[in-house]
Coordinates of C-alpha atoms in Angstrom, one line a residue:
M1 CA 26.6 -16.2 57.8
A2 CA 25.9 -13.4 60.2
V3 CA 29.1 -14.2 62.1
E4 CA 31.1 -14.1 58.9
N5 CA 29.7 -10.7 57.9
S6 CA 30.6 -9.3 61.3
V7 CA 34.1 -10.6 61.3
L8 CA 35.2 -10.1 57.7
S9 CA 36.0 -6.8 56.3
P10 CA 33.6 -5.0 53.9
R11 CA 33.4 -6.4 50.5
P12 CA 35.6 -4.5 48.0
D13 CA 33.9 -2.8 45.1
S14 CA 36.3 -4.2 42.5
L15 CA 38.6 -7.2 42.5
S16 CA 42.3 -6.2 42.7
L17 CA 45.2 -8.6 43.0
P18 CA 48.6 -7.7 44.5
V19 CA 51.2 -7.0 41.8
E20 CA 54.9 -6.4 42.3
D21 CA 56.2 -2.9 41.7
K22 CA 58.1 -2.5 38.5
P23 CA 60.6 0.2 37.6
E24 CA 59.6 3.3 35.7
A25 CA 61.3 2.2 32.4
A26 CA 59.0 -0.8 32.1
E27 CA 57.3 -2.1 28.9
V28 CA 53.8 -1.0 28.4
S29 CA 51.8 -3.5 26.4
S30 CA 48.9 -2.6 24.1
S31 CA 46.8 -4.1 21.4
A32 CA 48.9 -2.5 18.7
G33 CA 52.3 -3.6 20.0
V34 CA 54.9 -3.0 22.8
F35 CA 55.8 0.5 23.8
N36 CA 59.3 1.0 25.4
E37 CA 59.8 4.1 27.5
S38 CA 63.3 5.5 27.7
E39 CA 64.3 8.4 30.0
E40 CA 67.5 9.1 28.0
L41 CA 65.8 9.4 24.6
G42 CA 62.8 11.2 26.1
H43 CA 60.4 9.6 23.7
V44 CA 58.5 6.4 23.1
V45 CA 59.6 3.7 20.7
T46 CA 57.0 1.5 19.2
T47 CA 57.7 -2.0 18.0
E48 CA 55.3 -4.3 16.2
A49 CA 56.4 -7.4 18.1
P50 CA 53.4 -9.3 19.6
P51 CA 52.8 -8.8 23.3
S52 CA 54.4 -11.3 25.6
P53 CA 52.1 -13.5 27.6
P54 CA 51.6 -12.5 31.1
V55 CA 53.6 -14.3 33.8
L56 CA 51.4 -16.3 36.1
A57 CA 52.3 -15.7 39.7
K58 CA 50.9 -17.5 42.7
V59 CA 48.9 -15.0 44.8
N60 CA 47.6 -15.7 48.2
R61 CA 44.0 -14.6 48.1
S62 CA 41.9 -14.2 51.2
F63 CA 38.3 -15.4 51.6
Q64 CA 37.0 -11.9 51.0
S65 CA 38.7 -11.6 47.7
K66 CA 37.4 -15.0 46.5
M67 CA 33.9 -14.0 47.4
A68 CA 34.3 -10.6 45.6
E69 CA 35.6 -12.4 42.5
R70 CA 32.7 -14.8 42.6
E71 CA 30.2 -12.1 42.9
A72 CA 31.8 -10.1 40.1
Q73 CA 31.7 -13.0 37.8
A74 CA 28.0 -13.6 38.7
N75 CA 27.2 -9.9 38.0
Q76 CA 29.0 -10.1 34.6
T77 CA 27.1 -13.2 33.6
R78 CA 23.8 -11.5 34.7
K79 CA 24.5 -8.5 32.6
K80 CA 25.2 -10.6 29.6
T81 CA 22.0 -12.5 29.9
Q82 CA 19.9 -9.5 30.9
G83 CA 19.9 -8.1 27.3
A84 CA 18.9 -11.4 25.8
E85 CA 16.3 -12.2 28.5
K86 CA 12.8 -12.6 27.0
E87 CA 9.6 -11.4 28.4
R88 CA 8.3 -13.7 31.2
G89 CA 4.8 -14.9 31.4
R90 CA 2.5 -15.4 34.4
F91 CA 4.3 -18.5 35.6
G92 CA 7.8 -17.3 34.7
W93 CA 8.0 -19.0 31.3
A94 CA 9.9 -17.2 28.6
R95 CA 7.7 -15.9 25.8
T96 CA 8.6 -14.0 22.7
R97 CA 6.5 -11.4 21.0
R98 CA 4.7 -13.0 18.1
K99 CA 4.9 -11.2 14.8
R100 CA 1.5 -10.0 13.7
Q101 CA 0.0 -11.7 10.7
R102 CA -1.0 -9.1 8.1
Y103 CA -4.6 -8.6 7.3
V104 CA -3.7 -6.8 4.1
E105 CA -0.4 -7.3 2.4
K106 CA 1.8 -4.4 1.3
N107 CA 0.9 -5.1 -2.3
G108 CA -2.8 -4.8 -1.4
R109 CA -3.7 -8.5 -1.4
C110 CA -6.1 -9.4 1.4
N111 CA -4.7 -12.3 3.4
V112 CA -8.0 -14.1 4.0
Q113 CA -9.0 -17.5 2.9
H114 CA -12.6 -18.9 3.0
G115 CA -13.1 -22.4 4.1
N116 CA -15.8 -24.9 4.9
M117 CA -18.2 -23.3 2.5
R118 CA -21.2 -25.7 1.9
E119 CA -23.3 -23.5 -0.4
T120 CA -20.9 -23.7 -3.4
Y121 CA -23.9 -23.6 -5.8
R122 CA -24.0 -19.9 -5.3
Y123 CA -20.9 -19.5 -7.5
L124 CA -22.8 -21.1 -10.4
T125 CA -25.6 -18.6 -10.1
D126 CA -23.1 -15.9 -11.1
I127 CA -21.0 -17.8 -13.5
F128 CA -19.7 -14.8 -15.3
T129 CA -18.2 -13.2 -12.2
T130 CA -16.8 -16.6 -11.2
L131 CA -15.0 -16.9 -14.5
V132 CA -13.7 -13.4 -14.3
D133 CA -12.3 -14.0 -10.8
L134 CA -10.4 -17.0 -11.9
N135 CA -6.7 -16.7 -12.3
W136 CA -5.2 -16.5 -15.8
R137 CA -4.2 -20.2 -16.0
C138 CA -7.7 -21.4 -15.2
S139 CA -9.3 -18.7 -17.4
L140 CA -7.3 -19.8 -20.5
F141 CA -8.1 -23.4 -19.8
V142 CA -11.8 -22.7 -19.6
F143 CA -11.6 -20.6 -22.8
V144 CA -9.9 -23.3 -24.8
M145 CA -12.1 -26.1 -23.4
A146 CA -15.3 -24.2 -24.2
Y147 CA -14.5 -24.0 -27.9
A148 CA -13.0 -27.5 -28.1
V149 CA -15.9 -29.2 -26.4
T150 CA -18.5 -27.5 -28.6
W151 CA -16.6 -28.3 -31.7
L152 CA -16.2 -32.0 -30.7
F153 CA -19.8 -32.3 -29.6
F154 CA -21.3 -31.0 -32.9
G155 CA -18.6 -32.8 -34.9
A156 CA -19.8 -36.1 -33.2
I157 CA -23.4 -35.2 -34.1
W158 CA -22.6 -34.6 -37.7
Y159 CA -20.7 -37.8 -37.9
L160 CA -23.6 -39.6 -36.3
I161 CA -26.1 -38.2 -38.8
A162 CA -23.9 -39.3 -41.7
Y163 CA -23.5 -42.7 -40.2
C164 CA -27.2 -43.2 -39.5
R165 CA -28.2 -42.0 -43.0
G166 CA -25.7 -44.4 -44.6
D167 CA -23.6 -41.6 -46.2
L168 CA -20.5 -43.4 -45.2
D169 CA -21.5 -46.5 -47.2
H170 CA -22.2 -44.6 -50.4
L171 CA -19.0 -42.6 -50.7
E172 CA -18.3 -43.9 -54.3
D173 CA -21.9 -43.7 -55.4
E174 CA -22.3 -40.5 -57.5
T175 CA -26.1 -40.8 -57.5
W176 CA -26.3 -40.7 -53.7
T177 CA -27.1 -37.3 -52.1
P178 CA -25.5 -37.2 -48.7
C179 CA -26.5 -34.9 -45.9
V180 CA -23.1 -33.0 -46.0
N181 CA -20.9 -33.3 -49.1
N182 CA -17.4 -34.6 -48.7
V183 CA -17.9 -35.9 -45.1
N184 CA -16.2 -39.3 -45.1
G185 CA -15.2 -39.8 -41.5
F186 CA -15.1 -38.3 -38.0
I187 CA -12.2 -36.0 -38.9
S188 CA -14.1 -34.4 -41.8
A189 CA -17.2 -34.1 -39.7
F190 CA -15.1 -32.3 -37.0
L191 CA -13.6 -29.9 -39.6
F192 CA -17.2 -29.2 -40.8
S193 CA -18.2 -28.4 -37.3
I194 CA -15.3 -25.9 -36.9
E195 CA -16.2 -24.2 -40.2
T196 CA -19.8 -23.9 -39.3
E197 CA -19.3 -22.5 -35.8
T198 CA -16.6 -20.1 -36.8
T199 CA -18.4 -19.2 -40.0
I200 CA -15.3 -19.9 -42.1
G201 CA -17.0 -21.7 -45.0
Y202 CA -14.2 -23.0 -47.2
G203 CA -16.9 -24.3 -49.7
H204 CA -15.6 -27.9 -50.0
R205 CA -18.0 -29.3 -47.3
V206 CA -21.5 -28.0 -47.6
I207 CA -24.9 -29.2 -46.4
T208 CA -27.5 -30.3 -48.9
D209 CA -31.3 -29.6 -49.1
Q210 CA -32.0 -33.4 -48.7
C211 CA -31.3 -33.4 -45.0
P212 CA -33.8 -31.5 -42.8
V213 CA -32.1 -32.8 -39.6
G214 CA -28.9 -31.3 -40.7
T215 CA -30.6 -28.0 -41.4
I216 CA -31.9 -27.8 -37.9
L217 CA -28.6 -28.8 -36.4
L218 CA -26.8 -26.1 -38.5
L219 CA -29.1 -23.4 -37.1
L220 CA -28.7 -24.7 -33.6
Q221 CA -24.9 -24.8 -33.8
A222 CA -24.8 -21.3 -35.3
I223 CA -26.9 -19.8 -32.5
L224 CA -25.0 -21.7 -29.7
G225 CA -21.7 -20.8 -31.3
S226 CA -22.6 -17.1 -31.2
M227 CA -23.5 -17.4 -27.5
V228 CA -20.2 -19.2 -26.7
N229 CA -18.3 -16.5 -28.6
A230 CA -20.1 -13.7 -26.8
F231 CA -19.7 -15.2 -23.4
M232 CA -16.0 -16.2 -23.6
V233 CA -14.9 -13.1 -25.5
G234 CA -16.8 -11.0 -22.9
C235 CA -15.1 -12.7 -20.0
M236 CA -11.6 -12.3 -21.6
F237 CA -12.3 -8.6 -22.4
V238 CA -13.4 -7.8 -18.8
K239 CA -10.5 -9.7 -17.4
I240 CA -8.0 -8.0 -19.6
S241 CA -9.5 -4.5 -18.9
Q242 CA -9.7 -5.0 -15.1
P243 CA -8.1 -2.0 -13.4
N244 CA -6.2 -4.2 -10.9
K245 CA -2.9 -3.7 -12.7
R246 CA -3.6 0.1 -12.6
A247 CA -3.1 -0.1 -8.9
E248 CA 0.5 -1.3 -9.4
T249 CA 1.5 2.3 -10.3
L250 CA -0.2 3.7 -7.2
V251 CA 2.5 3.5 -4.5
F252 CA 2.4 4.0 -0.8
S253 CA 5.4 4.8 1.5
K254 CA 7.0 1.9 3.3
H255 CA 6.6 3.5 6.7
A256 CA 4.1 5.8 8.4
V257 CA 5.4 8.6 10.7
I258 CA 4.1 10.4 13.7
S259 CA 5.4 14.0 14.3
L260 CA 4.1 17.5 15.1
R261 CA 2.2 19.5 12.5
D262 CA 0.9 22.9 13.6
D263 CA 1.7 21.9 17.2
K264 CA -0.5 18.8 17.0
L265 CA 0.6 15.2 16.8
C266 CA -0.3 13.7 13.4
L267 CA -0.1 10.3 11.8
M268 CA 1.2 10.7 8.2
F269 CA 1.9 8.5 5.2
R270 CA 2.7 9.3 1.6
V271 CA 0.9 8.2 -1.6
G272 CA 1.9 8.8 -5.2
D273 CA 0.9 8.0 -8.8
L274 CA 3.6 6.9 -11.2
R275 CA 1.6 7.4 -14.4
S276 CA 1.0 10.6 -16.2
S277 CA -2.7 9.7 -16.7
H278 CA -4.3 10.7 -13.5
I279 CA -6.8 9.1 -11.2
V280 CA -10.1 11.0 -11.4
G281 CA -12.0 11.6 -8.2
A282 CA -9.3 10.1 -5.9
N283 CA -10.6 9.3 -2.4
M284 CA -8.5 8.2 0.6
R285 CA -9.7 6.1 3.5
A286 CA -7.9 4.5 6.5
K287 CA -8.9 1.8 8.9
L288 CA -7.4 0.6 12.2
I289 CA -7.4 -3.2 12.5
K290 CA -7.1 -4.3 16.1
S291 CA -8.7 -6.9 18.3
K292 CA -10.6 -5.7 21.3
Q293 CA -12.8 -7.0 24.1
T294 CA -16.0 -5.2 25.1
Q295 CA -17.1 -4.4 28.6
E296 CA -19.4 -7.4 28.5
G297 CA -16.5 -9.7 27.8
E298 CA -17.1 -10.3 24.1
F299 CA -13.9 -10.7 22.1
I300 CA -14.0 -9.0 18.7
P301 CA -11.1 -10.2 16.5
L302 CA -9.8 -7.8 13.9
D303 CA -12.2 -5.0 14.8
Q304 CA -12.2 -2.2 12.3
T305 CA -12.1 1.5 13.5
D306 CA -12.3 4.4 11.1
I307 CA -9.3 6.8 11.0
S308 CA -10.3 10.2 9.8
V309 CA -8.0 11.6 7.1
G310 CA -10.1 14.8 6.4
F311 CA -13.6 13.6 5.7
E312 CA -15.2 16.4 7.6
T313 CA -13.1 19.1 5.8
G314 CA -12.9 17.4 2.4
D315 CA -9.2 16.8 2.6
D316 CA -9.8 13.1 1.8
R317 CA -10.6 14.0 -1.8
L318 CA -7.2 14.2 -3.5
F319 CA -5.9 15.9 -6.6
L320 CA -3.2 13.2 -7.2
V321 CA -0.9 14.9 -9.7
S322 CA 2.2 14.8 -7.5
P323 CA 2.9 12.7 -4.4
L324 CA 0.9 13.8 -1.3
V325 CA 1.4 13.3 2.4
I326 CA -1.9 12.2 4.0
S327 CA -2.3 13.4 7.5
H328 CA -4.5 12.1 10.4
E329 CA -4.7 14.6 13.2
I330 CA -4.6 12.8 16.6
D331 CA -7.4 14.4 18.5
A332 CA -10.0 13.3 21.1
H333 CA -11.8 11.3 18.4
S334 CA -8.7 9.5 17.2
P335 CA -7.9 5.9 18.4
F336 CA -4.4 7.1 19.1
W337 CA -5.4 9.8 21.5
D338 CA -3.9 8.0 24.6
M339 CA -1.0 6.4 22.8
S340 CA 2.5 7.5 23.6
Q341 CA 5.8 6.5 22.1
A342 CA 6.5 3.9 24.8
Q343 CA 3.0 2.5 24.4
L344 CA 3.3 2.4 20.6
E345 CA 6.1 -0.1 20.9
K346 CA 3.9 -2.4 22.9
E347 CA 0.8 -2.2 20.8
D348 CA -0.3 -4.7 18.2
F349 CA -2.4 -3.3 15.4
E350 CA -2.5 -2.7 11.7
I351 CA -3.4 0.4 9.7
V352 CA -5.0 -0.3 6.3
V353 CA -5.1 2.6 3.8
I354 CA -7.3 2.5 0.8
L355 CA -7.1 4.8 -2.3
E356 CA -10.1 4.7 -4.7
G357 CA -10.6 6.5 -7.9
M358 CA -11.6 6.3 -11.6
V359 CA -9.1 5.5 -14.2
E360 CA -8.9 8.4 -16.7
A361 CA -8.1 6.2 -19.7
T362 CA -10.9 3.5 -19.2
G363 CA -13.4 5.1 -16.9
M364 CA -13.3 2.1 -14.5
T365 CA -13.0 2.3 -10.8
C366 CA -9.7 1.4 -9.3
Q367 CA -8.7 0.6 -5.8
A368 CA -5.2 0.5 -4.3
R369 CA -4.5 -0.9 -0.8
S370 CA -1.6 -1.1 1.6
S371 CA -1.0 -1.5 5.3
Y372 CA 1.3 -0.6 8.1
L373 CA 2.1 -2.7 11.2
T374 CA 3.2 -1.3 14.5
E375 CA 6.9 -1.6 13.8
E376 CA 6.3 0.3 10.5
V377 CA 5.1 3.4 12.3
M378 CA 8.1 5.6 13.1
W379 CA 7.7 8.1 16.0
G380 CA 9.5 11.4 15.6
H381 CA 10.1 11.3 11.9
R382 CA 9.0 13.3 8.9
F383 CA 9.0 12.7 5.2
S384 CA 11.8 14.3 3.1
P385 CA 10.7 16.8 0.5
M386 CA 10.9 15.5 -3.1
M387 CA 9.6 18.4 -5.2
S388 CA 11.8 21.0 -6.7
L389 CA 11.2 23.9 -9.1
A390 CA 12.9 23.4 -12.5
E391 CA 12.9 25.7 -15.5
G392 CA 9.2 25.8 -16.6
F393 CA 8.0 22.7 -14.6
F394 CA 8.0 21.0 -11.2
D395 CA 10.5 18.2 -10.8
I396 CA 9.5 15.1 -8.7
D397 CA 12.4 13.0 -7.3
Y398 CA 10.8 9.6 -6.6
G399 CA 14.2 8.5 -5.2
A400 CA 13.2 10.3 -1.9
F401 CA 9.7 8.9 -1.8
H402 CA 10.3 6.6 1.1
H403 CA 13.0 8.7 2.8
T404 CA 12.3 10.1 6.3
F405 CA 14.4 12.1 8.8
E406 CA 14.1 12.6 12.5
V407 CA 12.6 15.7 14.1
D408 CA 12.0 16.9 17.6
T409 CA 8.8 15.3 18.8
P410 CA 7.5 14.9 22.3
S411 CA 7.2 11.3 23.4
C412 CA 4.0 11.8 25.4
S413 CA 0.5 11.1 24.0
A414 CA -1.7 13.6 22.3
R415 CA -3.9 13.8 25.4
E416 CA -0.9 14.7 27.7
L417 CA 0.3 17.2 25.1
S418 CA -3.2 18.8 25.0
L419 CA -3.4 19.0 28.8
A420 CA 0.1 20.6 29.0
A421 CA -1.0 23.2 26.5
A422 CA -4.2 23.9 28.4
R423 CA -2.3 24.3 31.6
L424 CA 0.1 26.8 29.9
D425 CA -2.8 28.8 28.5
A426 CA -4.5 28.9 31.9
H427 CA -1.4 30.0 33.6
L428 CA -0.9 32.9 31.2
Y429 CA -4.6 33.9 31.5
W430 CA -4.5 34.0 35.3
S431 CA -1.1 35.8 35.3
I432 CA -2.4 38.6 33.0
S433 CA -5.6 38.9 35.0
S434 CA -3.8 39.2 38.3
R435 CA -1.5 41.8 36.8
L436 CA -4.4 43.9 35.6
D437 CA -6.0 43.7 39.0
E438 CA -2.9 45.2 40.6
E439 CA -2.8 48.2 38.3
P440 CA -5.2 50.5 40.1
T441 CA -3.4 49.9 43.4
L442 CA 0.0 50.7 41.9
A443 CA -1.3 53.8 40.2
Q444 CA -2.8 55.1 43.5
Q445 CA 0.5 54.5 45.3
G446 CA 2.4 56.3 42.6
S447 CA 0.1 59.4 42.6
K448 CA 0.0 59.5 46.4
Q449 CA 3.7 59.4 46.7
A450 CA 4.1 62.1 44.0
E451 CA 1.6 64.4 45.9
E452 CA 3.5 64.0 49.2
S453 CA 6.9 64.7 47.6
G454 CA 5.6 67.7 45.6
P455 CA 5.3 70.3 48.4
A456 CA 8.5 69.1 50.1
N457 CA 10.7 69.5 47.1
G458 CA 9.1 72.7 45.7
K459 CA 8.8 73.6 42.1
G460 CA 12.4 72.8 41.2
G461 CA 12.2 69.3 42.6
T462 CA 12.4 66.0 40.7
P463 CA 9.2 64.0 41.1
T464 CA 9.4 60.2 41.6
F465 CA 7.1 57.8 39.6
I466 CA 6.6 54.2 41.0
V467 CA 5.8 51.7 38.3
G468 CA 5.4 48.2 39.7
E469 CA 8.5 47.5 41.7
M470 CA 10.7 49.9 39.8
T471 CA 11.3 53.6 40.7
H472 CA 12.0 56.1 37.8
V473 CA 13.4 59.5 38.6
S474 CA 12.5 62.2 36.0
S475 CA 14.9 65.0 35.3
A476 CA 12.4 67.1 33.3
L477 CA 10.4 70.2 34.4
P478 CA 8.2 70.0 37.5
I479 CA 4.8 68.4 36.7
Q480 CA 1.7 68.5 38.8
G481 CA 0.6 65.5 40.9
E482 CA -2.5 64.9 38.9
L483 CA -0.4 64.7 35.7
N484 CA 2.0 62.4 37.5
G485 CA -0.7 59.9 38.3
S486 CA -1.9 59.7 34.7
V487 CA 1.6 59.2 33.4
A488 CA 2.2 56.4 35.9
T489 CA -1.0 54.7 34.8
D490 CA -0.1 54.8 31.1
Q491 CA 3.3 53.2 31.8
L492 CA 1.6 50.5 33.9
V493 CA -0.7 49.6 31.0
C494 CA 2.2 49.5 28.5
E495 CA 4.1 47.2 30.9
A496 CA 1.2 44.9 31.4

C-alpha cells in the first residue's frame, strides 16, 4: 500500500469524468424542461418536453479515479447514516433515550399505583373516606345496594314473624289479629319494610298492638334506616361537593420557558383561572422531581427538591384575577444554577407545580396540579402578552395563553452569567480607580508646563493645558499659572 501511494498521483477531491466538448448552441437540460440557446434569436426558448436520457459512454477510468469514486460513495453513505446514528453505550451498542415516565400527569393526576398492601383492614377503619374516594360507578353501586339490602333484610324478618305467628294461615279469618295487617306474603312484607324505613306510610299495611316483637323490630328498623340515610346521603353530598372539578378551570401553560428578566435567568410558567368566581388565598408551590445519588452511594429515586417561586418575598401568594406568569429566579440556591442550554437538553427531570386555594363559592380547599418534562422547558422564549385595555375594563385573550416567542437569551448557565457580570464590574471598578490615581500626576504636569511657557511667551501668549493625552490651546486672555493648574484639574475630574 505504501508503494501504491508513492507511485500513484494524489487523490482528487471530487470525482470528474471526461466528457466530450459540445458546441455552444447545445441543449441545456433542467428539471423544468429543455432550454435551447440560439445565437441568432439572442434569447432562450423553453419547451416543456421531458429531458432526454443521458447517453451512456464508455469511459476508461484509471485506478485513482475508481478509488476516489469508492471513497466518495463511502463518505456519502456515512453522512446519511450519521444523522440517524443513535447514542452508543459503553460496549458500542446502540441505545435510544427513553422517554421519561410522568410522575404527575398534565391534568394533575398522580401516576402512582400502590401494590402488595397487606394491611387492607386500615381502609375499613375509615370507611367514610373509603366510600368518598371510590369512583362514581362504585359509589352508586354501594348507594343502591345499601338501601336494597336493608329493605330486603327487614322485609324477610317481617315475613318470618308473620309466618311464625301463623298470620299467613289465617288470612280469611276475620277474628284473627295479625302482627301486621294486610301482609299476605313476602312481597307485601317487603313493601311494608320500604314504607317503614322511608317513612312513607300509605296506611294500608299497619302494625297492631298485639305484636310486641313487631314493635321492637319497627323501632330498630326506624333507627337503623335513619343511620343508613345519614351515612349514604352524607357520602354522596361530600362526593358531589368535592372541589376536584373546580381544578378543571385552573389552567397551566403547556410549556415552561427560560429567559432573562431584569438581567437574570428565570424559569417561568403561566397560570390562569377561567371562572369569574376567584380562588381565595391562592398559593403557588413548585417541586423538582429528579433521581440522584448521594456521596455515600445511596440512590434516591424521584427525589423532591423545592423550587422557590417567591416564598421569601411573598410573591407565591397570588391574587388570581387575571392570568399570571410565575417566575423562579435561577440563583445560587436554585437547582438550575449550573444548567446551560446544552445541558438542559441532556437532563432528565420533571417540574411539578401546585396551586392551592379556597373556593369562593363553597369555602372548600382546592388544589390544581400540572408538570413539565425536560422537553417541555423552552430555552430563550417568553410568553406573549394577552391583556389589553378596552373601554372601561381589561380584556383577556385566552387564545394567546400558551403562545410564546423567541427572545435573545444567553445559552450559558446562570453561574457563568453571574461570573461574567462580576468580571465586568471588577474591570470597570479597577479602570476608574486607576484613572483617578493618575489625575494628580496629570494635573502637576499641566501646571508645570504652563509655568514654564508663561515667562517665555509673555503676557500676550497663549497658554497650553494638558488634559490626559490631549493638548488644548486657549485663545482667551493670559491667565496665571496657578489658575491654569486649577482649570486643568477640573477638566480632568469631569473627564474621569
